[in-house]
XYZ file of N, CA and C in Angstrom:
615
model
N -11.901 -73.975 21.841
C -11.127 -72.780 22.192
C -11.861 -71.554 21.671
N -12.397 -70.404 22.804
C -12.582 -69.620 22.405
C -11.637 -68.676 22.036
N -12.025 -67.374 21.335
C -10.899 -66.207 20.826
C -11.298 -65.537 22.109
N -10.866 -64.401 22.780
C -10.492 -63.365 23.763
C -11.223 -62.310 23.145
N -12.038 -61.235 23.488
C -12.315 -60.078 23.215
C -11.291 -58.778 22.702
N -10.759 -58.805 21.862
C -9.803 -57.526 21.431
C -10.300 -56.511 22.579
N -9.310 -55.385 23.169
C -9.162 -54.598 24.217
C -10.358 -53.489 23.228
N -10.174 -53.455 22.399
C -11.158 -52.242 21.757
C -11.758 -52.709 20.506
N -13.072 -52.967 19.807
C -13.170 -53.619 19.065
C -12.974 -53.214 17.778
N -12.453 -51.839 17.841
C -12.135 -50.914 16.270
C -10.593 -51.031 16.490
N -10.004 -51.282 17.258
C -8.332 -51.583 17.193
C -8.133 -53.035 16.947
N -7.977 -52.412 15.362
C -7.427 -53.731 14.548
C -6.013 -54.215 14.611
N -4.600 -53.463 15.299
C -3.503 -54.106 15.662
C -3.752 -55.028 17.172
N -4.980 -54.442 18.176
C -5.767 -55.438 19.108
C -5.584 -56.833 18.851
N -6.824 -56.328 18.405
C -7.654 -57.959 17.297
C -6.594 -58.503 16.562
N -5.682 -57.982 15.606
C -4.759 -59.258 15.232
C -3.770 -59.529 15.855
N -2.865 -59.133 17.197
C -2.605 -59.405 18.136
C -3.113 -61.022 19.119
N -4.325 -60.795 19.256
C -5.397 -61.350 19.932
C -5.492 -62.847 18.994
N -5.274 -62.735 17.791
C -5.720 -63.431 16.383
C -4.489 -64.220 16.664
N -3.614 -64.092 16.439
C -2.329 -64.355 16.477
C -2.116 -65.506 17.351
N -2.188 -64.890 18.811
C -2.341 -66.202 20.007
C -2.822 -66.808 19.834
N -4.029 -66.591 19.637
C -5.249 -67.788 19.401
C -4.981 -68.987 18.596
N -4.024 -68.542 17.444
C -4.091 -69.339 16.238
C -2.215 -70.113 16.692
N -1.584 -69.562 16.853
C -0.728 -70.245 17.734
C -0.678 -71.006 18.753
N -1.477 -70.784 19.746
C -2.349 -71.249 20.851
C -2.431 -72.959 20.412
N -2.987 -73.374 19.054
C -2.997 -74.490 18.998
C -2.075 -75.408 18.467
N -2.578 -76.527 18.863
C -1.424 -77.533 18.912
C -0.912 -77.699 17.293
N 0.106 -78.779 16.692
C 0.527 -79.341 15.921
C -0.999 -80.353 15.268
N -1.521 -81.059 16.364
C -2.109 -81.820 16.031
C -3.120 -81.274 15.568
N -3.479 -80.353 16.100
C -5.166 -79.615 15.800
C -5.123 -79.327 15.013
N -3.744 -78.197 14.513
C -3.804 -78.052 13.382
C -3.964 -78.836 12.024
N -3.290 -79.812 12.132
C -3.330 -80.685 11.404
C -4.536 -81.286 11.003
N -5.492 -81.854 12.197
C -7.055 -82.261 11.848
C -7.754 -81.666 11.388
N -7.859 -79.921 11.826
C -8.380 -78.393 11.020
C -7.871 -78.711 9.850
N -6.898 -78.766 9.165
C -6.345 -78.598 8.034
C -6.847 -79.703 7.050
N -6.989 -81.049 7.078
C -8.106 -82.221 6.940
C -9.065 -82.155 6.535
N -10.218 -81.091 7.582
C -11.429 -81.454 7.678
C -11.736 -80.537 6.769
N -10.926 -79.106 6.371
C -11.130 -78.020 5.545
C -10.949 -78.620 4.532
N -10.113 -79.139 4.194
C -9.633 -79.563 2.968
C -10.170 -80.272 2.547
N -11.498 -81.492 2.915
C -12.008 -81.956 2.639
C -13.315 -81.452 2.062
N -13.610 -80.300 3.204
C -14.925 -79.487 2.190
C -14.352 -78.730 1.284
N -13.264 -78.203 0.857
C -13.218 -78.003 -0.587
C -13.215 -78.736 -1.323
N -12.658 -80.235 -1.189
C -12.718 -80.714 -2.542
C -13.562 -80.989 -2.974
N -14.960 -81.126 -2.653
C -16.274 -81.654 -2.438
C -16.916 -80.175 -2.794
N -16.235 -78.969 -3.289
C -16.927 -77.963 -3.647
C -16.876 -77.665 -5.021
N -17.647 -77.169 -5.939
C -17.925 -77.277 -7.249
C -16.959 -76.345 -7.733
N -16.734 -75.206 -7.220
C -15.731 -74.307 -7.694
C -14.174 -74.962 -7.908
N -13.880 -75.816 -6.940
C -12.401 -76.647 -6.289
C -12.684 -77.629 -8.254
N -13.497 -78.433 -8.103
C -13.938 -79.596 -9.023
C -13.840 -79.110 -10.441
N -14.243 -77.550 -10.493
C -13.860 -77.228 -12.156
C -12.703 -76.140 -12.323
N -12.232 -76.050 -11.197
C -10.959 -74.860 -11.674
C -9.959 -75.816 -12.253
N -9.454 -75.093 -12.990
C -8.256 -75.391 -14.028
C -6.697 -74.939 -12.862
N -6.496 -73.590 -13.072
C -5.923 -73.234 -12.431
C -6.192 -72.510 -10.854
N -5.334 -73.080 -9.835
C -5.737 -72.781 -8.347
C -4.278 -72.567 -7.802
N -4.367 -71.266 -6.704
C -3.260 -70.368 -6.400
C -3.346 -70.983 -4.513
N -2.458 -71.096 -4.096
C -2.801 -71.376 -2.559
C -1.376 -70.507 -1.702
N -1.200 -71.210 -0.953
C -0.072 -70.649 -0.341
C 0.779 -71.619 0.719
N 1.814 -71.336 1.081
C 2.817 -71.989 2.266
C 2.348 -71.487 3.631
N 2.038 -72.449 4.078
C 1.416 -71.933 5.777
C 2.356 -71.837 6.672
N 1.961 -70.852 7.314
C 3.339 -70.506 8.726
C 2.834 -69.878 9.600
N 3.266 -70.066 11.446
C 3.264 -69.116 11.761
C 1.519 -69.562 12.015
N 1.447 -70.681 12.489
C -0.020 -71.566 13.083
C -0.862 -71.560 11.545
N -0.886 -70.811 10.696
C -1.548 -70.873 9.806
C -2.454 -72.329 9.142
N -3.209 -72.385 8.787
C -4.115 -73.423 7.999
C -2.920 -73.874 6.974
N -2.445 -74.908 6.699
C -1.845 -74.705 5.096
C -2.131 -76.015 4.226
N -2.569 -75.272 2.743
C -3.390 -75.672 2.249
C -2.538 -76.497 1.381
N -1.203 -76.731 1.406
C -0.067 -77.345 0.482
C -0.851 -79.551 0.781
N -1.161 -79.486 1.011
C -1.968 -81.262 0.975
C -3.030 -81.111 -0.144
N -3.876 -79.954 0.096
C -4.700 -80.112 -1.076
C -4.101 -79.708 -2.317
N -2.728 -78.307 -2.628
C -2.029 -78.161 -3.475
C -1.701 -79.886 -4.026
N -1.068 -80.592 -3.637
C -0.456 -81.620 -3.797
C -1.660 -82.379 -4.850
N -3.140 -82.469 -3.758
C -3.621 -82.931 -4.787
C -4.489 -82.931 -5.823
N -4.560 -81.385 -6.072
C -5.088 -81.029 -7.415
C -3.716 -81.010 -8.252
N -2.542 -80.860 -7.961
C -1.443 -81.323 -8.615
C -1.562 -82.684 -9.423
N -1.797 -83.704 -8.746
C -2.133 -85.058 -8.873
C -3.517 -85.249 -9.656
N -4.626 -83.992 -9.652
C -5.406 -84.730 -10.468
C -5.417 -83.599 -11.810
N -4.116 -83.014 -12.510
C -4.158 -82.380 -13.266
C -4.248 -80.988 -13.398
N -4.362 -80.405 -12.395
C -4.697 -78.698 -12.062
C -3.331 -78.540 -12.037
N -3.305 -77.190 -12.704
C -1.915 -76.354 -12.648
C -2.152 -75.442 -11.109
N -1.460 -75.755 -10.530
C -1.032 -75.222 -9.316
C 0.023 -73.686 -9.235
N -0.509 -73.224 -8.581
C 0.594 -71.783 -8.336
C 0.588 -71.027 -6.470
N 1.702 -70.461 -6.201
C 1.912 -70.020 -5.605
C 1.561 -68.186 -5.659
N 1.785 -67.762 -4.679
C 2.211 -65.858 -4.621
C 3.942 -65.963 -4.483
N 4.047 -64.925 -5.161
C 5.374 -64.096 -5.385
C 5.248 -62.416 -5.124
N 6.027 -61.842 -4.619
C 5.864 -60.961 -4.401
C 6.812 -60.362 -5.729
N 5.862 -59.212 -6.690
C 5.878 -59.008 -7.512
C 7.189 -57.346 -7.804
N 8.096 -58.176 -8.545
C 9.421 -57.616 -9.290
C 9.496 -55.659 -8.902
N 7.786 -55.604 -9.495
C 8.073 -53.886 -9.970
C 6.999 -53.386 -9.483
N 5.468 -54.119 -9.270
C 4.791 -53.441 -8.898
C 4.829 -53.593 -6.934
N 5.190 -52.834 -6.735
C 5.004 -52.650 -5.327
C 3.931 -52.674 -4.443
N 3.863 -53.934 -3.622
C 2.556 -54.308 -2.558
C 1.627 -55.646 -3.778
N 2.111 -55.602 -4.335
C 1.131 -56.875 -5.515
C 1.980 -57.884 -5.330
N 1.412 -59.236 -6.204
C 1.491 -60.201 -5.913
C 1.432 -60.544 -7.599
N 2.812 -61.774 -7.924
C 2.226 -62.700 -9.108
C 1.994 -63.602 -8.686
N 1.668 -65.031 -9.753
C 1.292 -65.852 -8.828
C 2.061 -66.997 -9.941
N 3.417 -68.007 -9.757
C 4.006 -68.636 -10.213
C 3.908 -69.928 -9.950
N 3.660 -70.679 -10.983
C 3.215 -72.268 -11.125
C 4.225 -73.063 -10.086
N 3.274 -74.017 -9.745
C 4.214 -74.772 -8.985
C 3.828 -76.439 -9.135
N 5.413 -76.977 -8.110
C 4.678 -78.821 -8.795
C 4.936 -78.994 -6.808
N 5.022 -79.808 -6.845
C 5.022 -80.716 -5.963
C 6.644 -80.961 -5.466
N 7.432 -80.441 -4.674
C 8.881 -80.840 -4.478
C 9.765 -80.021 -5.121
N 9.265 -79.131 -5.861
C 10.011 -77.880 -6.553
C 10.664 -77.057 -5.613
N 11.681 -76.849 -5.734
C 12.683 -75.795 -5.067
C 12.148 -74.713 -4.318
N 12.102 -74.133 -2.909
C 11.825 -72.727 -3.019
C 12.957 -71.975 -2.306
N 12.563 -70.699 -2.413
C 13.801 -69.437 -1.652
C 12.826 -68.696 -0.874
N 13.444 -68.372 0.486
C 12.600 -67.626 1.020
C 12.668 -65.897 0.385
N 11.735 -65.409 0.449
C 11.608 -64.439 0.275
C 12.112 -63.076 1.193
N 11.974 -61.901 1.373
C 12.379 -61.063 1.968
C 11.393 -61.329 3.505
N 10.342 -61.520 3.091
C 9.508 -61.638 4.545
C 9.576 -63.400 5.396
N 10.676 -64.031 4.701
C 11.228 -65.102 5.131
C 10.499 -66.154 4.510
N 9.067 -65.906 3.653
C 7.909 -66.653 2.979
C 8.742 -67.203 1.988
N 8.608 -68.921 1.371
C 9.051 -70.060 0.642
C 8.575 -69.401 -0.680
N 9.308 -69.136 -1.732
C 8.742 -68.783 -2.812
C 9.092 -69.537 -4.479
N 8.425 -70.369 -4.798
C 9.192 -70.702 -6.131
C 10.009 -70.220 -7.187
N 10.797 -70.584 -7.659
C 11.766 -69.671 -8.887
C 10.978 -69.470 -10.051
N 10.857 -67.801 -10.377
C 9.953 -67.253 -11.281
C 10.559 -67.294 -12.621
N 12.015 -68.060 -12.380
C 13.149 -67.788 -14.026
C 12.620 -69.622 -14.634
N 12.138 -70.212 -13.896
C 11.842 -71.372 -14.248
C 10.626 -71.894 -14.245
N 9.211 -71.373 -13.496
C 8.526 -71.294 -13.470
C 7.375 -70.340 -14.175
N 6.082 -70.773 -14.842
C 5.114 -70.223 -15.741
C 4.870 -69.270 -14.866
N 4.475 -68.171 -15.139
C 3.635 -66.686 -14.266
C 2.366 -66.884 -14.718
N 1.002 -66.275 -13.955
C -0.101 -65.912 -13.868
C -0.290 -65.064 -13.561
N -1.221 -64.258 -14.724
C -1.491 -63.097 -13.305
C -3.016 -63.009 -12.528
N -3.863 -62.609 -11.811
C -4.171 -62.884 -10.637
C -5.416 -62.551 -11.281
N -5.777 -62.340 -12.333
C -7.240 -62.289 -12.926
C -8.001 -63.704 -13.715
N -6.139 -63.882 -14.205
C -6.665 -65.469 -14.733
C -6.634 -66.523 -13.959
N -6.440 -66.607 -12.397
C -6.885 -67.653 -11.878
C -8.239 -68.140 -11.829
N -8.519 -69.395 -11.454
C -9.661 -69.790 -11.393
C -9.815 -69.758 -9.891
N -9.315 -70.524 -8.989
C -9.896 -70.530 -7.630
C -8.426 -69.941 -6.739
N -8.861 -68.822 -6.141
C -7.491 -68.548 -5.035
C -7.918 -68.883 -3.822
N -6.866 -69.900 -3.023
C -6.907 -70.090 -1.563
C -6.259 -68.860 -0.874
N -6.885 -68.147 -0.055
C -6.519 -67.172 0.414
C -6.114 -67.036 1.625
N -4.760 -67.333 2.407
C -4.563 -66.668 3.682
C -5.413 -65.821 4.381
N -5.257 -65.781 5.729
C -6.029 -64.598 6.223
C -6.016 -64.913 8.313
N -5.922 -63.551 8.971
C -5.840 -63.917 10.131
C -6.545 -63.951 10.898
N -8.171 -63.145 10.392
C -9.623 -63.352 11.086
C -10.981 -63.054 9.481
N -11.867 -63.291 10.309
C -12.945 -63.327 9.341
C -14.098 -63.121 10.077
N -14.951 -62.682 9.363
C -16.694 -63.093 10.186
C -17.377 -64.307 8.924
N -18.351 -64.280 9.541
C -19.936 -64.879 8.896
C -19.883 -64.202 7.271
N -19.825 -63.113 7.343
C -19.812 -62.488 5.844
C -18.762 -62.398 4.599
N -17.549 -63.238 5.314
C -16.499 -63.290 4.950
C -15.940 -62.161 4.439
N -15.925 -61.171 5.377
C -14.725 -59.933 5.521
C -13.547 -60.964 6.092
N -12.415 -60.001 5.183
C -11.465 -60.670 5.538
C -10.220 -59.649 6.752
N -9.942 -59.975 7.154
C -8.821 -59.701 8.228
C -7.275 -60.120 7.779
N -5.913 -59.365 7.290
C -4.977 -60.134 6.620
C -3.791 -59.621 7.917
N -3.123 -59.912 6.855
C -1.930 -59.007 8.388
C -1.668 -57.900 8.237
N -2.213 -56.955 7.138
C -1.727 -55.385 7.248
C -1.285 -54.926 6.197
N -0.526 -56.039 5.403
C 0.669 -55.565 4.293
C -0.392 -55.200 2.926
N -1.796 -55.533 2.504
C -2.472 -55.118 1.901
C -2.295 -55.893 0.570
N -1.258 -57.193 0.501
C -0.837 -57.719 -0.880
C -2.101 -58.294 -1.615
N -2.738 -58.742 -1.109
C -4.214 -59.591 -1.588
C -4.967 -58.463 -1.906
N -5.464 -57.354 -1.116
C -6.462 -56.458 -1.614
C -6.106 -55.216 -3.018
N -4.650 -55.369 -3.031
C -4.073 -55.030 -3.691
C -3.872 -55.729 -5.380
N -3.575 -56.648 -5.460
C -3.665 -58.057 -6.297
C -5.086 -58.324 -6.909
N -6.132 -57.977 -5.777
C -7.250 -58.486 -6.445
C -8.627 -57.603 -6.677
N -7.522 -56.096 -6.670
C -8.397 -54.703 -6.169
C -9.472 -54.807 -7.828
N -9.102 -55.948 -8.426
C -9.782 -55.815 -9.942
C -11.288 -56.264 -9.937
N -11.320 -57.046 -8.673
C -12.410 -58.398 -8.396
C -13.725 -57.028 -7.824
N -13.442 -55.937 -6.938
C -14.105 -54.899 -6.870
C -14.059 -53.871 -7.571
N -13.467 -53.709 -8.314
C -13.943 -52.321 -9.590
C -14.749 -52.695 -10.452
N -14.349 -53.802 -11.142
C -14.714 -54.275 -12.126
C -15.969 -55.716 -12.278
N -16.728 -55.260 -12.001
C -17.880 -56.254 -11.797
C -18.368 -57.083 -13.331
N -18.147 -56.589 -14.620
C -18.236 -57.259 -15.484
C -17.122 -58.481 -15.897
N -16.156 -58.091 -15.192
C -15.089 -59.380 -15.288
C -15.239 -60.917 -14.645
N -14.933 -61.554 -14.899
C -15.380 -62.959 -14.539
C -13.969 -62.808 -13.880
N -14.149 -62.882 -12.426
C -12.945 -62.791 -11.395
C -12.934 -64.258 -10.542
N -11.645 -64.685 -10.118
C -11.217 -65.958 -9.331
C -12.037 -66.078 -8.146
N -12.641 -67.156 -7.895
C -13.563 -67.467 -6.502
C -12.065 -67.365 -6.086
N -12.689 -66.132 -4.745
C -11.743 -66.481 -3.566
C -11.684 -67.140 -2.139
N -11.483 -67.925 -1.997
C -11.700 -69.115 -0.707
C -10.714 -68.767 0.504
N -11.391 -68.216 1.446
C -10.296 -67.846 2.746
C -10.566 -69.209 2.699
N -9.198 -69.602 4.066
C -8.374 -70.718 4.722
C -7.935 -70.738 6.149
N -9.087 -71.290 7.162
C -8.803 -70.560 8.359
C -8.728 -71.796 9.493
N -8.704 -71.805 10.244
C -9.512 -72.359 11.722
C -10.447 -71.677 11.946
N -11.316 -72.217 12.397
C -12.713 -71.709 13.190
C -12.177 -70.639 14.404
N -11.603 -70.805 15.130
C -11.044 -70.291 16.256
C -10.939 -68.492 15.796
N -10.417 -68.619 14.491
C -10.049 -67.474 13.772
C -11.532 -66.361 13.121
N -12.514 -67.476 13.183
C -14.069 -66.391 13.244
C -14.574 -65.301 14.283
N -14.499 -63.806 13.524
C -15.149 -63.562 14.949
C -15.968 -62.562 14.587
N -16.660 -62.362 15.530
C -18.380 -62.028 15.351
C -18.640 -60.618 14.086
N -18.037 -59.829 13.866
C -18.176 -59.013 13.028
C -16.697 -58.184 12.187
N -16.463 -58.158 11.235
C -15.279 -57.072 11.372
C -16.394 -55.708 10.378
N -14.951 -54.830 10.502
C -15.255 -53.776 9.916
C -14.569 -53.437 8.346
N -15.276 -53.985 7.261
C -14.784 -53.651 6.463
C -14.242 -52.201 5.759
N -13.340 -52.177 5.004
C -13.006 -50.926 4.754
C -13.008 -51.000 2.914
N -12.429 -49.246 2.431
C -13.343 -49.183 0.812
C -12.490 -50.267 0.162
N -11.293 -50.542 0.851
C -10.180 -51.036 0.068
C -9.986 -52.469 0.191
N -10.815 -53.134 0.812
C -11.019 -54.078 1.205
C -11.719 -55.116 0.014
N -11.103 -56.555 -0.087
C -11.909 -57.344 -1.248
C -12.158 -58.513 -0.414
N -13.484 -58.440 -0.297
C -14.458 -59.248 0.302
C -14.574 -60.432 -0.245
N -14.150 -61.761 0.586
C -13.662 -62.907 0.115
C -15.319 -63.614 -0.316
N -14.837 -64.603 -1.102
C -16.428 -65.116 -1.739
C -17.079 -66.615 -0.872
N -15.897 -67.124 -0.123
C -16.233 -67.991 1.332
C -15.054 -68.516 1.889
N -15.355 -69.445 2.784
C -14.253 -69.292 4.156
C -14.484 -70.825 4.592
N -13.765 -71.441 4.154
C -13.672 -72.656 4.746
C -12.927 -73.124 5.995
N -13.225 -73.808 6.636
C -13.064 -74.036 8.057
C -13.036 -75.700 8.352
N -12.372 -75.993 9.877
C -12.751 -77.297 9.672
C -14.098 -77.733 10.103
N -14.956 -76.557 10.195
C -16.383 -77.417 10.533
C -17.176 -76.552 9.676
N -17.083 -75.897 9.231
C -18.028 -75.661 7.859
C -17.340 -74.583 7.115
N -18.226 -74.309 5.428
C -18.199 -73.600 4.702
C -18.810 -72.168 4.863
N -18.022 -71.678 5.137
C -18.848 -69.884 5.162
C -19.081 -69.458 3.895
N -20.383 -68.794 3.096
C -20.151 -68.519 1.770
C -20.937 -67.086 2.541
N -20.487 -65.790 1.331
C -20.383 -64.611 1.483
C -22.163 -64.046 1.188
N -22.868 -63.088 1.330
C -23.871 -63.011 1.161
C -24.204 -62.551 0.035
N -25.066 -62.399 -0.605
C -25.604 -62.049 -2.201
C -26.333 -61.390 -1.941
């Protein structure tokens, strides 16, 4: 399946429009085998193999979802966490431990969220590896999100601050969802690779 040409290639409500179908477009099953074959090249990635703590998310809405591999770095000892959309700071994100079968509430944007009165908090510097949502990408792993800015926002630390030892961030996509260039912007945090079900995108140096 190819993606469609966005009507203008600088109209980014276009393109994620365009993004959208595409990634809906596919089946239950596909998804499912995409979701497999990705998940398999992370675990087999060195970053996945020594993080302690790893943040992922609830997939919806055709999304990749990465809750199989949650499950089993759960299983081999990794503290697991989710995003929460954060109490006071507005447009951020915490990121609250999670197990396997734990309760959630949807959130205001209808997103599954664990209980933060019972659950450990993180905040988003001390992760080790974040699986990152996202609704397009290129080769360079610019990322494409849906608009709301919570990730670039959350992890605006990973670009200011270059002496900090910041969380590998791993987009989570279908292939379908690659497309030939985007346009990054200042505010933008440029993911560190992009796993797919047919290969690993890593970001350029």
């Amino acid at each position: 399946m190819s993606l469609p040409p966005p009507r203008r290639m600088n109209d980014q409500t276009a393109l994620r429009q365009d993004l959208k179908k595409a990634r809906l477009a596919l089946t239950t099953r596909m998804r499912e085998q995409a979701a497999t074959a990705a998940i398999d090249i992370i675990l087999r990635h060195p970053r996945f193999q020594r993080a302690r703590s790893i943040s992922g998310y609830i997939g919806s809405k055709g999304e990749l979802d990465p809750t199989p591999l949650l499950e089993q770095a759960a299983a081999m000892g990794k503290h697991c966490y989710l995003p929460v959309l954060h109490p006071f700071r507005h447009g951020r994100l915490w990121f609250c431990r999670w197990h396997p079968g734990d309760h959630m509430t949807p959130n205001r944007f209808g997103i599954p969220e664990p209980d933060v009165r019972t659950g450990g908090l993180i905040a988003a510097r001390d992760l080790d590896l974040v699986i990152v949502p996202l609704l397009g990408f290129d080769k360079a792993c610019n990322r494409l999100g849906m608009g709301g800015g919570y990730y670039d926002r959350s992890f605006a630390f990973a670009r200011r601050l270059r002496h900090i030892s910041a969380p590998f961030l791993l987009g989570f996509a279908h292939e379908v969802q690659r497309v030939e260039r985007l346009q990054a912007q200042s505010w933008d945090v440029q993911l560190d690779a992009v796993a797919t079900q047919r290969q690993l995108y890593r970001r350029p140096r």
